[in-house]
Amino acid sequence: MRPSGRAPHELRPIHFTRHYTQYAEGSVLVEFGNTRVICNASVEDRIPRFLKGTGRGWITAEYGMLPRSTHNRMGREAAQGRQGGRTLEIQRLIGRALRAVVDLAALGEVTVTLDCDVIQADGGTRTAAITGSYVALVDAIHNRLKKRAIAHSPIHGQIASVSVGIYEGTPVLDLDYREDSTAETDMNVVMNEAGAFIEIQGTAEGHAFRMNELQAMLELAKNGITTLLAQQTEVLARN
Amino acid sequence: MRPSGRAPHELRPIHFTRHYTQYAEGSVLVEFGNTRVICNASVEDRIPRFLKGTGRGWITAEYGMLPRSTHNRMGREAAQGRQGGRTLEIQRLIGRALRAVVDLAALGEVTVTLDCDVIQADGGTRTAAITGSYVALVDAIHNRLKKRAIAHSPIHGQIASVSVGIYEGTPVLDLDYREDSTAETDMNVVMNEAGAFIEIQGTAEGHAFRMNELQAMLELAKNGITTLLAQQTEVLARN
Amino acid sequence: MRPSGRAPHELRPIHFTRHYTQYAEGSVLVEFGNTRVICNASVEDRIPRFLKGTGRGWITAEYGMLPRSTHNRMGREAAQGRQGGRTLEIQRLIGRALRAVVDLAALGEVTVTLDCDVIQADGGTRTAAITGSYVALVDAIHNRLKKRAIAHSPIHGQIASVSVGIYEGTPVLDLDYREDSTAETDMNVVMNEAGAFIEIQGTAEGHAFRMNELQAMLELAKNGITTLLAQQTEVLARN
Amino acid sequence: MRPSGRAPHELRPIHFTRHYTQYAEGSVLVEFGNTRVICNASVEDRIPRFLKGTGRGWITAEYGMLPRSTHNRMGREAAQGRQGGRTLEIQRLIGRALRAVVDLAALGEVTVTLDCDVIQADGGTRTAAITGSYVALVDAIHNRLKKRAIAHSPIHGQIASVSVGIYEGTPVLDLDYREDSTAETDMNVVMNEAGAFIEIQGTAEGHAFRMNELQAMLELAKNGITTLLAQQTEVLARN
Amino acid sequence: MRPSGRAPHELRPIHFTRHYTQYAEGSVLVEFGNTRVICNASVEDRIPRFLKGTGRGWITAEYGMLPRSTHNRMGREAAQGRQGGRTLEIQRLIGRALRAVVDLAALGEVTVTLDCDVIQADGGTRTAAITGSYVALVDAIHNRLKKRAIAHSPIHGQIASVSVGIYEGTPVLDLDYREDSTAETDMNVVMNEAGAFIEIQGTAEGHAFRMNELQAMLELAKNGITTLLAQQTEVLARN
Amino acid sequence: MRPSGRAPHELRPIHFTRHYTQYAEGSVLVEFGNTRVICNASVEDRIPRFLKGTGRGWITAEYGMLPRSTHNRMGREAAQGRQGGRTLEIQRLIGRALRAVVDLAALGEVTVTLDCDVIQADGGTRTAAITGSYVALVDAIHNRLKKRAIAHSPIHGQIASVSVGIYEGTPVLDLDYREDSTAETDMNVVMNEAGAFIEIQGTAEGHAFRMNELQAMLELAKNGITTLLAQQTEVLARN
């Protein structure tokens, strides 16, 4: 039995709030149960140095947690003067995942930054951040299309992400904090709308996992992501 | 005429949402119009080095803005590796203002940190942060009283804060961004429930201000703060 | 009775030494009693990025304390790898105050940096720094006029600064360290030659201050600043 | 055809040099073809703060590249004042992988640090680092057993790591730089001697990969790791 | 002919002002011509970690230049967030030189920090700093003797320092900035009262120097230091 | 008797391995006994800001030690976020020494960086680094000559470096760690092929050294450097 009473293949309630803040070109509050992440997409007329002269744009991400998004207060990274390894790892993952579905040449010479700030953390903050950022990115691109800054959308695919793991011997979908903190295996999966993998990051926390366990987890992930993709589509269909 | 259509002595709509996040001992979303700040109060069993052995506790604050809380994206301070001068100035002000109404000896050997994170900025973020932090602090102290960690509240006063300024020659209360960015004078005032001053910070941006202008601004501030104090009291009276 | 034996409205002996060092375009050692601050004005042919293309110049300030300017040795900020919040707050104040009397367009595309380094601290270092920096700035501008780099002085006003506070229940002027460290209220005031306010920063350290106390302090400040302005004028009149 | 002429399932020549430097408790130069990494295991009588009082030890890793281990000189991280995101990500991976086969309670209150320094990089530096660090760790533990600091080895498993990917449409094993820089998919796999997974990190660089491609890559990885484990065993069997 | 008109073996006018600031246990303004350095000696009841439990004390130094101590304004190291290599090199030299004449066991468990801050730089700041710091250190130790914190002085020797170099083919003593910036060779020498060397740091700037040139420079240094030692003795003999 | 059994004037076995890594324009592993340093010379098409427009190039150096190049593990400077004073001092010395034999105008607008990374430290790492860097620099310049990037070598001299000291009262050459850690005097000398000095850095660790001791040490250094220069010449003569 999962602490939350959910079935192994059951997602938490998922919610997207578009236009959450008023300035960002795309702004989404995404909720995976009690996990709440603000995903703001900012479009800026600048490109990183290594792209100068290529005509291509860039998609990048930054991630942060409010100090008291967690059970115990974490030190504020700005006050500590450096972002920790976990933060850098997550923001690299978010940027990489989104770039997989964007034609950077068609984007034009702009940088889109996805700022993912965790208001409340109950497991799965990076998967919620990726899933919400996709929606924020689409809104930011729509904004550019509406302004006729570009003629066609450079987004050529759709992505969502979910965590899977093995909790008390059972493969489960979308772990919350209570599961995550004791899971034997923890895996984050990013897939596209064609059911193919963009990213797999699996770690044996308790014991090494076997091929059949891997396959059971990937099956759960695929089903969860299918649902998430449908929910993204639905929320984006609203005006 | 103010850009918002408000009368010179009129506050923006003020709103407090208590228990905004689930982990912090006190958690308040405060809204001064479109300015939205999360104020989380965390109680930790540690004290700064300079208080070791004194039996006293400490109240401190940290302040941050989400990168896209503003019209244009600001660099993330954690990524830049340092907090800017404005950030340090504001968080020092918030901490100082709250310490003015707390008996640190009666608080016991704990540190209460007020994390003020700006979700959306439309002027007056520091005054909203102080006003909301007071409510979060009271909730955090109630939490300690309920747990019987302390027998009596160490809070011996009530504070709120508002900005005043001179906009197109007229003294006005609670400036929004459009006013703030062009005001000739900008002043932040913190007062207590007895109508006395905790902090005054006034800056001539355009032209130097005279004693009669100062007095007009302080009168506006006093009235605005009286209203804010009443709203704090009302929201704290709810269960 | 004040520890120094001064009357409540009495300034400490004030002294300005112009041309204190040989390289800076303006160089002043300012003394407020035992408080000694070197104020060096440097004119450089560069402007900050945000002014590029505007034709305007910039006035800025940096502040530091020698590690043993104080009773106990403070850590050297350069060795600690960061300037503290108090330092940043003070240098922002100094720059802001001086910009209030300079026409940045008439200044031309240069940056004037006021380096205020405290050799010995006995209270009031920031007010001494502002008051001395004004003299250093005037000398630096004279230097530019003499070189015919500009035709007219861009300085359109005069400023000085002093601290006031409430010490053992009495409003007093120009607090020294012994007063400052126990004062119930501490306020720094910057005024111009027309008797108008450029900046007011007042903090209740012990108990909140009432409107009549504020007025008494501002009256003391006004008188003190009138004297300081006259002394600046006198020292600048010498060759 | 692979640029190196290797068959898709073929590893590069693998070489371990034990006792490579004279001070470290375990010191291994590991070579995967032209990729050369020094793995030094240091045992120190200290434990991280979060383990104080638990009686447990810790295994951690640090990773670095000599500035000219690569085609073009990279900036030295020590001179830049911070380790990059990639560095932090890799050293977290190495530490996590090794902790998976060590009983930290049986290790005793020491920290073992694996310093992995890349002398020459030709793809697969992180998998070489993990594979070489395992050998260095065993040597460091043998050293402690010989000194009778511990009675039994806390190492309860064996790990090795290799990269796999899809290069010009074909799944290949142990990518060198020429393959890595153009591969459509890149995956790093850590497995134990029982053929179970410790870590999987797969990224679609060019196009998303499908389940059958994933399985082909994991099969290659398993065979490669079986060979690497045998080579570790052989080199450790020598005196 | 030297730019200053001095003879090759001639020192600049040397001046020591003891008790220059009021808080430091030893405080000396040292002047070598236009080079002016404040040397403050602070005695603190703490020792570095590596001396814990040894009963020994420590002598260390920190060095800084006011931003406008030089012809052109240098960036403030505190603002840049790091001390440069030259600064670290000089402060290591000053500390090492002074430790050569102090019995650290007899000093007791205190740290004496020599803060050397350059007010005006005209060549030879490090040699002035060493020479002035010796006087400040003696005053700080006298202060401890007077307070009976120690029974006997731990200072067992006397040191002074001067620069020598080859300027336009001629060996010269105590180079000023105009000489220093074009000298072919630059050497800093620290000697004790017995005429033996504590430190020699010589660098060929223009062309390599030969043994006979080295000897000529060392002879000049010895004579200059003899004079400096006599002047230290004289100034310390005054009350 | 020296701990190693060497005669006072005897160098340790010296070995140079050219082309040690495959990417650098010059790459040398230099061994002075058990001291092993990789010296990589990188040529890059950029020059420092202060040389813009002068047509001149630049030679610089960076120095680092692997954390376990020493008896006890040292903290990794990249992880600590700053290079220590000793590191900066050494890399400044290496760069300065090499610039002494290069005509920077003839070098052309490139920067050559010598990365000296210590794999194993047994005393004399900086002298080995200088001696090995000279060989790496020559190889890098040959590389440029072969590519016809320049027509003539800008190297107009040859340098090598060795340490000397006074160990148990006897002047000795090329100190190893056991000698270095207890030597009364430690001196690093850089000389050119004409027997003239490029750099002398001597420090009295135990007692001040007299002129005759200085001369004995310089004599030893000269003989040692003569041998090192010959060995550089020999290894460079091989294809």
Short mmCIF file of C-alpha atoms in Angstrom, two decimals, chain B residues 6 11-16 28-33 35-39 63 65 86 89-91 93-95 97-98 116 118 120-135 159-165 172-177 180 186-191 199-202 221 224-225 228-229 232:
data_model
loop_
_atom_site.label_atom_id
_atom_site.label_comp_id
_atom_site.label_asym_id
_atom_site.label_seq_id
_atom_site.Cartn_x
_atom_site.Cartn_y
_atom_site.Cartn_z
CA ARG B 6 -6.69 55.70 -7.02
CA LEU B 11 -4.19 51.83 -0.61
CA ARG B 12 -4.30 49.13 -3.26
CA PRO B 13 -6.46 46.08 -2.43
CA ILE B 14 -4.61 44.25 0.34
CA HIS B 15 -4.89 40.50 0.81
CA PHE B 16 -3.29 38.02 3.18
CA VAL B 28 1.63 34.01 4.32
CA LEU B 29 1.05 35.17 0.77
CA VAL B 30 0.66 38.92 0.96
CA GLU B 31 -0.74 40.96 -1.93
CA PHE B 32 -0.58 44.74 -2.25
CA GLY B 33 -2.46 44.99 -5.55
CA THR B 35 2.60 42.87 -5.82
CA ARG B 36 2.69 39.34 -4.45
CA VAL B 37 5.19 38.15 -1.84
CA ILE B 38 5.43 34.81 -0.05
CA CYS B 39 6.52 35.29 3.57
CA TYR B 63 14.62 38.45 0.55
CA MET B 65 12.82 38.05 -6.28
CA ARG B 86 19.44 46.20 -2.83
CA GLU B 89 19.52 46.33 2.23
CA ILE B 90 15.93 45.09 2.10
CA GLN B 91 16.50 41.92 4.10
CA LEU B 93 15.41 46.26 6.98
CA ILE B 94 12.84 43.46 7.32
CA GLY B 95 14.78 41.74 10.10
CA ALA B 97 11.73 45.99 11.80
CA LEU B 98 10.49 42.67 13.20
CA CYS B 116 10.31 36.86 1.69
CA VAL B 118 8.61 38.06 -4.48
CA GLN B 120 5.32 39.38 -8.79
CA ALA B 121 6.61 42.91 -8.32
CA ASP B 122 4.48 46.02 -8.88
CA GLY B 123 6.11 48.43 -6.42
CA GLY B 124 6.25 48.25 -2.63
CA THR B 125 7.72 44.77 -2.34
CA ARG B 126 9.64 45.61 0.83
CA THR B 127 6.65 47.16 2.58
CA ALA B 128 4.46 44.21 1.61
CA ALA B 129 7.19 41.87 2.84
CA ILE B 130 7.33 43.55 6.26
CA THR B 131 3.56 43.67 6.59
CA GLY B 132 3.13 40.03 5.56
CA SER B 133 6.09 38.84 7.62
CA TYR B 134 4.49 40.19 10.76
CA VAL B 135 1.50 37.90 10.16
CA ILE B 159 4.06 46.57 12.91
CA ALA B 160 3.10 47.29 9.35
CA SER B 161 4.75 49.20 6.55
CA VAL B 162 3.79 51.22 3.52
CA SER B 163 5.46 53.43 0.95
CA VAL B 164 4.63 57.06 0.34
CA GLY B 165 6.00 59.48 -2.20
CA VAL B 172 0.50 59.74 -2.54
CA LEU B 173 0.18 56.49 -0.58
CA ASP B 174 1.31 52.98 -1.56
CA LEU B 175 2.99 53.63 -4.90
CA ASP B 176 2.73 51.05 -7.65
CA TYR B 177 5.50 50.48 -10.21
CA ASP B 180 7.46 54.47 -8.19
CA ASP B 186 10.11 57.75 -2.36
CA MET B 187 9.76 56.89 1.30
CA ASN B 188 9.24 53.65 3.16
CA VAL B 189 7.77 53.89 6.61
CA VAL B 190 7.40 51.22 9.30
CA MET B 191 5.17 52.08 12.27
CA GLU B 199 11.89 53.04 10.53
CA ILE B 200 11.81 55.89 8.03
CA GLN B 201 13.77 55.70 4.78
CA GLY B 202 13.17 58.60 2.46
CA ALA B 221 1.77 56.75 5.86
CA GLY B 224 -2.29 53.72 5.53
CA ILE B 225 -0.53 51.80 8.27
CA LEU B 228 -2.91 47.68 7.35
CA LEU B 229 -2.69 46.99 11.08
CA GLN B 232 -3.56 42.11 9.93
#
